[in-house]
Amino acid sequence: MLNGSLSEAQEDDVANLLNLSATDDYKVITCHLKPENHKDCFADAQREKMKIIEKAILKFVPKEYVYCNTNRVIYIHKENRKDGKRDFRKKLEEFQKKIQDQLEEEKEKYDQIGIEKIKEGKLAVVTMAGGQGTRLGHNGPKGTFDIGLESHKSIFEILCDTLKAANQKYEVTIPWYIMTSKENNSATVNFFEEHKYFGYPKGYIQFFKQGELPMVGEDGKVLLDEEGMIKFASDGHGGVFSSMLRDGVIYDMKARKIKWVFIGAVDNVLVKMVDPTLIGLAEDRGVLVAGKSVVKAGPHEKVGVFCKKGGKPGVIEYSEISKEMVEERDANGELKYGESQLNCNLFALEALEKVSEEKLPYHSAHKKATYMDVNGEIIKGKEPNAYKFETFFFDAFGSLDDMAIMRVKREEEFAPVKNADGDDSPETARKLYQEFWKTK
């Protein structure tokens, strides 16, 4: 019984507990999701699928014969001795098809809800593009970087193509808000002007600037820049909320009667900014925020992971998680903190309004900096020599009672461009992009 995992004494105990007759034959069958959906982590979409499967099984099997957890449903099947193995296999295949049909029906339900909202003009998109391409060896905003396609399209044009395709598909024009920084705002706006906004309606694109915070030296004193003024650095992606409020973006969204806002980073060339399934999931669950995740590639992949903090949804950034937690595994041998956060999140506008007026906690980062010392000399750091302070947008999750997490496939929605070579480089992103779009 239970695939031979119980001793004879335990088998007798289970049989007595379930009132199973010793004269009958039983099979123990496990229904589980595909390997990429096996992680026992904070994955609401996975739990929802298992509930659907359990519900389907209960139509055919008494409840006392069914056990369900996050990853799998186990049920005990009483054999009909008149049925041969071929008959049993046929019944099992029919049963599996019924379950798969129900899962597809669930997705179709979410899609229909989401498509309706998109066609009603209730969706807007925000791209966080305040960073420079320095780590890529690129002198300019990261969004202007060419990842090496034969078309030589920049990241901005790649994202714009995605939005234009969605506009055509849903017969709507989606407002696109682009967060720049003080450092790259002019270059970004000029880039769009030079390329005639890549054919996107200019009236539906709005730029706004990321905020800044002072930098301090290793002695804790505020630094001066090369001109003798206080040295500032961007306030992190968590600054997107207050920047949207300060620069009138939220007001503009309200005027356009927007309900849902997708916020994503510029450096993911496979980002799916217009996703009816995600919108439908959020609507159906009645939550104000929904996020996307992928299974972590390995314990030490440099990504934040979803978790719960004090019963509230949250994310632990890779720079702040201990080695022990990174490598911790659950009873199934899977990473306990293995649900990667993608910087792909959907916010209800009412949630953005609330978060934009709240103060998020500051995180410090040890960075290389060029500054003027007390003697008026310019110091150029070859190693980290200063601290910048930044906020993380996912700290806003802590103000929510709940949020929905939808796991997606890495090869379909996550191709980051962060490093000059190796993992998450233009080479790896280009390969994923070409494989997904079947292009060069």
PDB file of N, CA, C and O in Angstrom, residues 167-210:
ATOM      1  N   ASN A 167      -1.970  45.771 -28.460  1.00  0.00           N
ATOM      2  CA  ASN A 167      -2.953  46.777 -28.891  1.00  0.00           C
ATOM      3  C   ASN A 167      -3.752  46.281 -30.088  1.00  0.00           C
ATOM      4  O   ASN A 167      -4.975  46.441 -30.163  1.00  0.00           O
ATOM      5  N   GLN A 168      -3.044  45.673 -31.033  1.00  0.00           N
ATOM      6  CA  GLN A 168      -3.713  45.161 -32.231  1.00  0.00           C
ATOM      7  C   GLN A 168      -4.627  43.990 -31.888  1.00  0.00           C
ATOM      8  O   GLN A 168      -5.752  43.899 -32.399  1.00  0.00           O
ATOM      9  N   LYS A 169      -4.152  43.112 -31.020  1.00  0.00           N
ATOM     10  CA  LYS A 169      -4.922  41.923 -30.666  1.00  0.00           C
ATOM     11  C   LYS A 169      -6.211  42.279 -29.937  1.00  0.00           C
ATOM     12  O   LYS A 169      -7.268  41.689 -30.198  1.00  0.00           O
ATOM     13  N   TYR A 170      -6.132  43.266 -29.030  1.00  0.00           N
ATOM     14  CA  TYR A 170      -7.297  43.588 -28.194  1.00  0.00           C
ATOM     15  C   TYR A 170      -8.026  44.858 -28.646  1.00  0.00           C
ATOM     16  O   TYR A 170      -8.945  45.310 -27.976  1.00  0.00           O
ATOM     17  N   GLU A 171      -7.577  45.425 -29.766  1.00  0.00           N
ATOM     18  CA  GLU A 171      -8.229  46.602 -30.358  1.00  0.00           C
ATOM     19  C   GLU A 171      -8.343  47.736 -29.345  1.00  0.00           C
ATOM     20  O   GLU A 171      -9.426  48.275 -29.083  1.00  0.00           O
ATOM     21  N   VAL A 172      -7.203  48.100 -28.787  1.00  0.00           N
ATOM     22  CA  VAL A 172      -7.151  49.135 -27.774  1.00  0.00           C
ATOM     23  C   VAL A 172      -5.756  49.752 -27.816  1.00  0.00           C
ATOM     24  O   VAL A 172      -4.843  49.178 -28.418  1.00  0.00           O
ATOM     25  N   THR A 173      -5.577  50.929 -27.233  1.00  0.00           N
ATOM     26  CA  THR A 173      -4.237  51.515 -27.088  1.00  0.00           C
ATOM     27  C   THR A 173      -3.943  51.641 -25.604  1.00  0.00           C
ATOM     28  O   THR A 173      -4.625  52.361 -24.875  1.00  0.00           O
ATOM     29  N   ILE A 174      -2.938  50.912 -25.146  1.00  0.00           N
ATOM     30  CA  ILE A 174      -2.614  50.831 -23.726  1.00  0.00           C
ATOM     31  C   ILE A 174      -1.650  51.953 -23.348  1.00  0.00           C
ATOM     32  O   ILE A 174      -0.585  52.091 -23.976  1.00  0.00           O
ATOM     33  N   PRO A 175      -1.973  52.771 -22.360  1.00  0.00           N
ATOM     34  CA  PRO A 175      -1.058  53.824 -21.911  1.00  0.00           C
ATOM     35  C   PRO A 175       0.238  53.220 -21.366  1.00  0.00           C
ATOM     36  O   PRO A 175       0.202  52.245 -20.611  1.00  0.00           O
ATOM     37  N   TRP A 176       1.373  53.808 -21.764  1.00  0.00           N
ATOM     38  CA  TRP A 176       2.696  53.294 -21.374  1.00  0.00           C
ATOM     39  C   TRP A 176       3.443  54.394 -20.626  1.00  0.00           C
ATOM     40  O   TRP A 176       3.723  55.451 -21.179  1.00  0.00           O
ATOM     41  N   TYR A 177       3.741  54.137 -19.369  1.00  0.00           N
ATOM     42  CA  TYR A 177       4.459  55.089 -18.521  1.00  0.00           C
ATOM     43  C   TYR A 177       5.870  54.558 -18.281  1.00  0.00           C
ATOM     44  O   TYR A 177       6.048  53.408 -17.866  1.00  0.00           O
ATOM     45  N   ILE A 178       6.873  55.395 -18.545  1.00  0.00           N
ATOM     46  CA  ILE A 178       8.267  54.955 -18.460  1.00  0.00           C
ATOM     47  C   ILE A 178       9.001  55.758 -17.391  1.00  0.00           C
ATOM     48  O   ILE A 178       9.097  56.994 -17.489  1.00  0.00           O
ATOM     49  N   MET A 179       9.483  55.048 -16.378  1.00  0.00           N
ATOM     50  CA  MET A 179      10.230  55.718 -15.305  1.00  0.00           C
ATOM     51  C   MET A 179      11.703  55.823 -15.691  1.00  0.00           C
ATOM     52  O   MET A 179      12.368  54.811 -15.910  1.00  0.00           O
ATOM     53  N   THR A 180      12.186  57.041 -15.795  1.00  0.00           N
ATOM     54  CA  THR A 180      13.587  57.299 -16.077  1.00  0.00           C
ATOM     55  C   THR A 180      14.264  57.755 -14.774  1.00  0.00           C
ATOM     56  O   THR A 180      13.699  57.606 -13.693  1.00  0.00           O
ATOM     57  N   SER A 181      15.438  58.308 -14.894  1.00  0.00           N
ATOM     58  CA  SER A 181      16.133  58.871 -13.733  1.00  0.00           C
ATOM     59  C   SER A 181      16.679  60.237 -14.122  1.00  0.00           C
ATOM     60  O   SER A 181      16.697  60.603 -15.303  1.00  0.00           O
ATOM     61  N   LYS A 182      17.158  60.970 -13.137  1.00  0.00           N
ATOM     62  CA  LYS A 182      17.767  62.273 -13.424  1.00  0.00           C
ATOM     63  C   LYS A 182      18.938  62.092 -14.384  1.00  0.00           C
ATOM     64  O   LYS A 182      19.167  62.910 -15.275  1.00  0.00           O
ATOM     65  N   GLU A 183      19.645  60.972 -14.216  1.00  0.00           N
ATOM     66  CA  GLU A 183      20.835  60.693 -15.012  1.00  0.00           C
ATOM     67  C   GLU A 183      20.512  60.377 -16.468  1.00  0.00           C
ATOM     68  O   GLU A 183      21.246  60.782 -17.380  1.00  0.00           O
ATOM     69  N   ASN A 184      19.414  59.653 -16.709  1.00  0.00           N
ATOM     70  CA  ASN A 184      19.187  59.203 -18.087  1.00  0.00           C
ATOM     71  C   ASN A 184      17.898  59.721 -18.731  1.00  0.00           C
ATOM     72  O   ASN A 184      17.546  59.286 -19.834  1.00  0.00           O
ATOM     73  N   ASN A 185      17.211  60.634 -18.079  1.00  0.00           N
ATOM     74  CA  ASN A 185      15.918  61.088 -18.610  1.00  0.00           C
ATOM     75  C   ASN A 185      16.050  61.722 -19.993  1.00  0.00           C
ATOM     76  O   ASN A 185      15.336  61.349 -20.928  1.00  0.00           O
ATOM     77  N   SER A 186      16.974  62.683 -20.122  1.00  0.00           N
ATOM     78  CA  SER A 186      17.115  63.374 -21.409  1.00  0.00           C
ATOM     79  C   SER A 186      17.492  62.411 -22.519  1.00  0.00           C
ATOM     80  O   SER A 186      16.934  62.461 -23.629  1.00  0.00           O
ATOM     81  N   ALA A 187      18.443  61.503 -22.225  1.00  0.00           N
ATOM     82  CA  ALA A 187      18.891  60.546 -23.242  1.00  0.00           C
ATOM     83  C   ALA A 187      17.758  59.605 -23.639  1.00  0.00           C
ATOM     84  O   ALA A 187      17.618  59.248 -24.822  1.00  0.00           O
ATOM     85  N   THR A 188      16.930  59.223 -22.667  1.00  0.00           N
ATOM     86  CA  THR A 188      15.815  58.315 -22.964  1.00  0.00           C
ATOM     87  C   THR A 188      14.766  58.999 -23.833  1.00  0.00           C
ATOM     88  O   THR A 188      14.323  58.448 -24.855  1.00  0.00           O
ATOM     89  N   VAL A 189      14.367  60.204 -23.435  1.00  0.00           N
ATOM     90  CA  VAL A 189      13.356  60.940 -24.206  1.00  0.00           C
ATOM     91  C   VAL A 189      13.862  61.215 -25.621  1.00  0.00           C
ATOM     92  O   VAL A 189      13.125  61.044 -26.607  1.00  0.00           O
ATOM     93  N   ASN A 190      15.130  61.626 -25.745  1.00  0.00           N
ATOM     94  CA  ASN A 190      15.703  61.901 -27.070  1.00  0.00           C
ATOM     95  C   ASN A 190      15.726  60.638 -27.933  1.00  0.00           C
ATOM     96  O   ASN A 190      15.498  60.703 -29.150  1.00  0.00           O
ATOM     97  N   PHE A 191      16.002  59.491 -27.292  1.00  0.00           N
ATOM     98  CA  PHE A 191      16.042  58.220 -28.023  1.00  0.00           C
ATOM     99  C   PHE A 191      14.680  57.904 -28.622  1.00  0.00           C
ATOM    100  O   PHE A 191      14.574  57.476 -29.775  1.00  0.00           O
ATOM    101  N   PHE A 192      13.629  58.128 -27.840  1.00  0.00           N
ATOM    102  CA  PHE A 192      12.267  57.894 -28.351  1.00  0.00           C
ATOM    103  C   PHE A 192      11.928  58.885 -29.466  1.00  0.00           C
ATOM    104  O   PHE A 192      11.302  58.517 -30.465  1.00  0.00           O
ATOM    105  N   GLU A 193      12.349  60.134 -29.282  1.00  0.00           N
ATOM    106  CA  GLU A 193      12.073  61.146 -30.306  1.00  0.00           C
ATOM    107  C   GLU A 193      12.782  60.789 -31.613  1.00  0.00           C
ATOM    108  O   GLU A 193      12.190  60.858 -32.700  1.00  0.00           O
ATOM    109  N   GLU A 194      14.060  60.394 -31.506  1.00  0.00           N
ATOM    110  CA  GLU A 194      14.839  60.062 -32.698  1.00  0.00           C
ATOM    111  C   GLU A 194      14.241  58.879 -33.458  1.00  0.00           C
ATOM    112  O   GLU A 194      14.340  58.809 -34.691  1.00  0.00           O
ATOM    113  N   HIS A 195      13.618  57.964 -32.728  1.00  0.00           N
ATOM    114  CA  HIS A 195      13.045  56.774 -33.364  1.00  0.00           C
ATOM    115  C   HIS A 195      11.529  56.888 -33.543  1.00  0.00           C
ATOM    116  O   HIS A 195      10.844  55.885 -33.744  1.00  0.00           O
ATOM    117  N   LYS A 196      11.040  58.133 -33.452  1.00  0.00           N
ATOM    118  CA  LYS A 196       9.611  58.419 -33.668  1.00  0.00           C
ATOM    119  C   LYS A 196       8.722  57.506 -32.822  1.00  0.00           C
ATOM    120  O   LYS A 196       7.702  57.001 -33.270  1.00  0.00           O
ATOM    121  N   TYR A 197       9.178  57.301 -31.589  1.00  0.00           N
ATOM    122  CA  TYR A 197       8.430  56.524 -30.593  1.00  0.00           C
ATOM    123  C   TYR A 197       8.127  55.096 -31.079  1.00  0.00           C
ATOM    124  O   TYR A 197       7.192  54.470 -30.621  1.00  0.00           O
ATOM    125  N   PHE A 198       8.924  54.622 -32.022  1.00  0.00           N
ATOM    126  CA  PHE A 198       8.802  53.256 -32.545  1.00  0.00           C
ATOM    127  C   PHE A 198       7.394  52.969 -33.074  1.00  0.00           C
ATOM    128  O   PHE A 198       6.928  51.827 -33.070  1.00  0.00           O
ATOM    129  N   GLY A 199       6.735  54.029 -33.522  1.00  0.00           N
ATOM    130  CA  GLY A 199       5.397  53.858 -34.077  1.00  0.00           C
ATOM    131  C   GLY A 199       4.289  53.807 -33.033  1.00  0.00           C
ATOM    132  O   GLY A 199       3.121  53.596 -33.372  1.00  0.00           O
ATOM    133  N   TYR A 200       4.644  54.020 -31.755  1.00  0.00           N
ATOM    134  CA  TYR A 200       3.615  54.011 -30.704  1.00  0.00           C
ATOM    135  C   TYR A 200       2.999  55.412 -30.615  1.00  0.00           C
ATOM    136  O   TYR A 200       3.715  56.422 -30.732  1.00  0.00           O
ATOM    137  N   PRO A 201       1.683  55.527 -30.401  1.00  0.00           N
ATOM    138  CA  PRO A 201       1.062  56.852 -30.302  1.00  0.00           C
ATOM    139  C   PRO A 201       1.709  57.684 -29.189  1.00  0.00           C
ATOM    140  O   PRO A 201       1.707  57.284 -28.024  1.00  0.00           O
ATOM    141  N   LYS A 202       2.282  58.811 -29.547  1.00  0.00           N
ATOM    142  CA  LYS A 202       3.022  59.638 -28.594  1.00  0.00           C
ATOM    143  C   LYS A 202       2.168  60.060 -27.410  1.00  0.00           C
ATOM    144  O   LYS A 202       2.660  60.179 -26.283  1.00  0.00           O
ATOM    145  N   GLY A 203       0.888  60.282 -27.658  1.00  0.00           N
ATOM    146  CA  GLY A 203      -0.006  60.719 -26.587  1.00  0.00           C
ATOM    147  C   GLY A 203      -0.269  59.650 -25.541  1.00  0.00           C
ATOM    148  O   GLY A 203      -0.865  59.934 -24.489  1.00  0.00           O
ATOM    149  N   TYR A 204       0.178  58.424 -25.805  1.00  0.00           N
ATOM    150  CA  TYR A 204      -0.034  57.329 -24.855  1.00  0.00           C
ATOM    151  C   TYR A 204       1.270  56.922 -24.163  1.00  0.00           C
ATOM    152  O   TYR A 204       1.311  55.900 -23.483  1.00  0.00           O
ATOM    153  N   ILE A 205       2.328  57.726 -24.343  1.00  0.00           N
ATOM    154  CA  ILE A 205       3.585  57.485 -23.641  1.00  0.00           C
ATOM    155  C   ILE A 205       3.880  58.681 -22.750  1.00  0.00           C
ATOM    156  O   ILE A 205       3.819  59.830 -23.188  1.00  0.00           O
ATOM    157  N   GLN A 206       4.197  58.405 -21.493  1.00  0.00           N
ATOM    158  CA  GLN A 206       4.524  59.471 -20.549  1.00  0.00           C
ATOM    159  C   GLN A 206       5.766  59.063 -19.748  1.00  0.00           C
ATOM    160  O   GLN A 206       5.843  57.957 -19.223  1.00  0.00           O
ATOM    161  N   PHE A 207       6.718  59.980 -19.665  1.00  0.00           N
ATOM    162  CA  PHE A 207       7.937  59.737 -18.895  1.00  0.00           C
ATOM    163  C   PHE A 207       7.825  60.395 -17.521  1.00  0.00           C
ATOM    164  O   PHE A 207       7.234  61.474 -17.391  1.00  0.00           O
ATOM    165  N   PHE A 208       8.386  59.758 -16.534  1.00  0.00           N
ATOM    166  CA  PHE A 208       8.464  60.375 -15.209  1.00  0.00           C
ATOM    167  C   PHE A 208       9.768  59.941 -14.546  1.00  0.00           C
ATOM    168  O   PHE A 208      10.315  58.892 -14.867  1.00  0.00           O
ATOM    169  N   LYS A 209      10.286  60.771 -13.631  1.00  0.00           N
ATOM    170  CA  LYS A 209      11.616  60.534 -13.072  1.00  0.00           C
ATOM    171  C   LYS A 209      11.575  59.831 -11.723  1.00  0.00           C
ATOM    172  O   LYS A 209      10.725  60.118 -10.872  1.00  0.00           O
ATOM    173  N   GLN A 210      12.539  58.947 -11.572  1.00  0.00           N
ATOM    174  CA  GLN A 210      12.761  58.253 -10.302  1.00  0.00           C
ATOM    175  C   GLN A 210      13.337  59.238  -9.280  1.00  0.00           C
ATOM    176  O   GLN A 210      14.044  60.185  -9.635  1.00  0.00           O
TER     177      GLN A 210
END
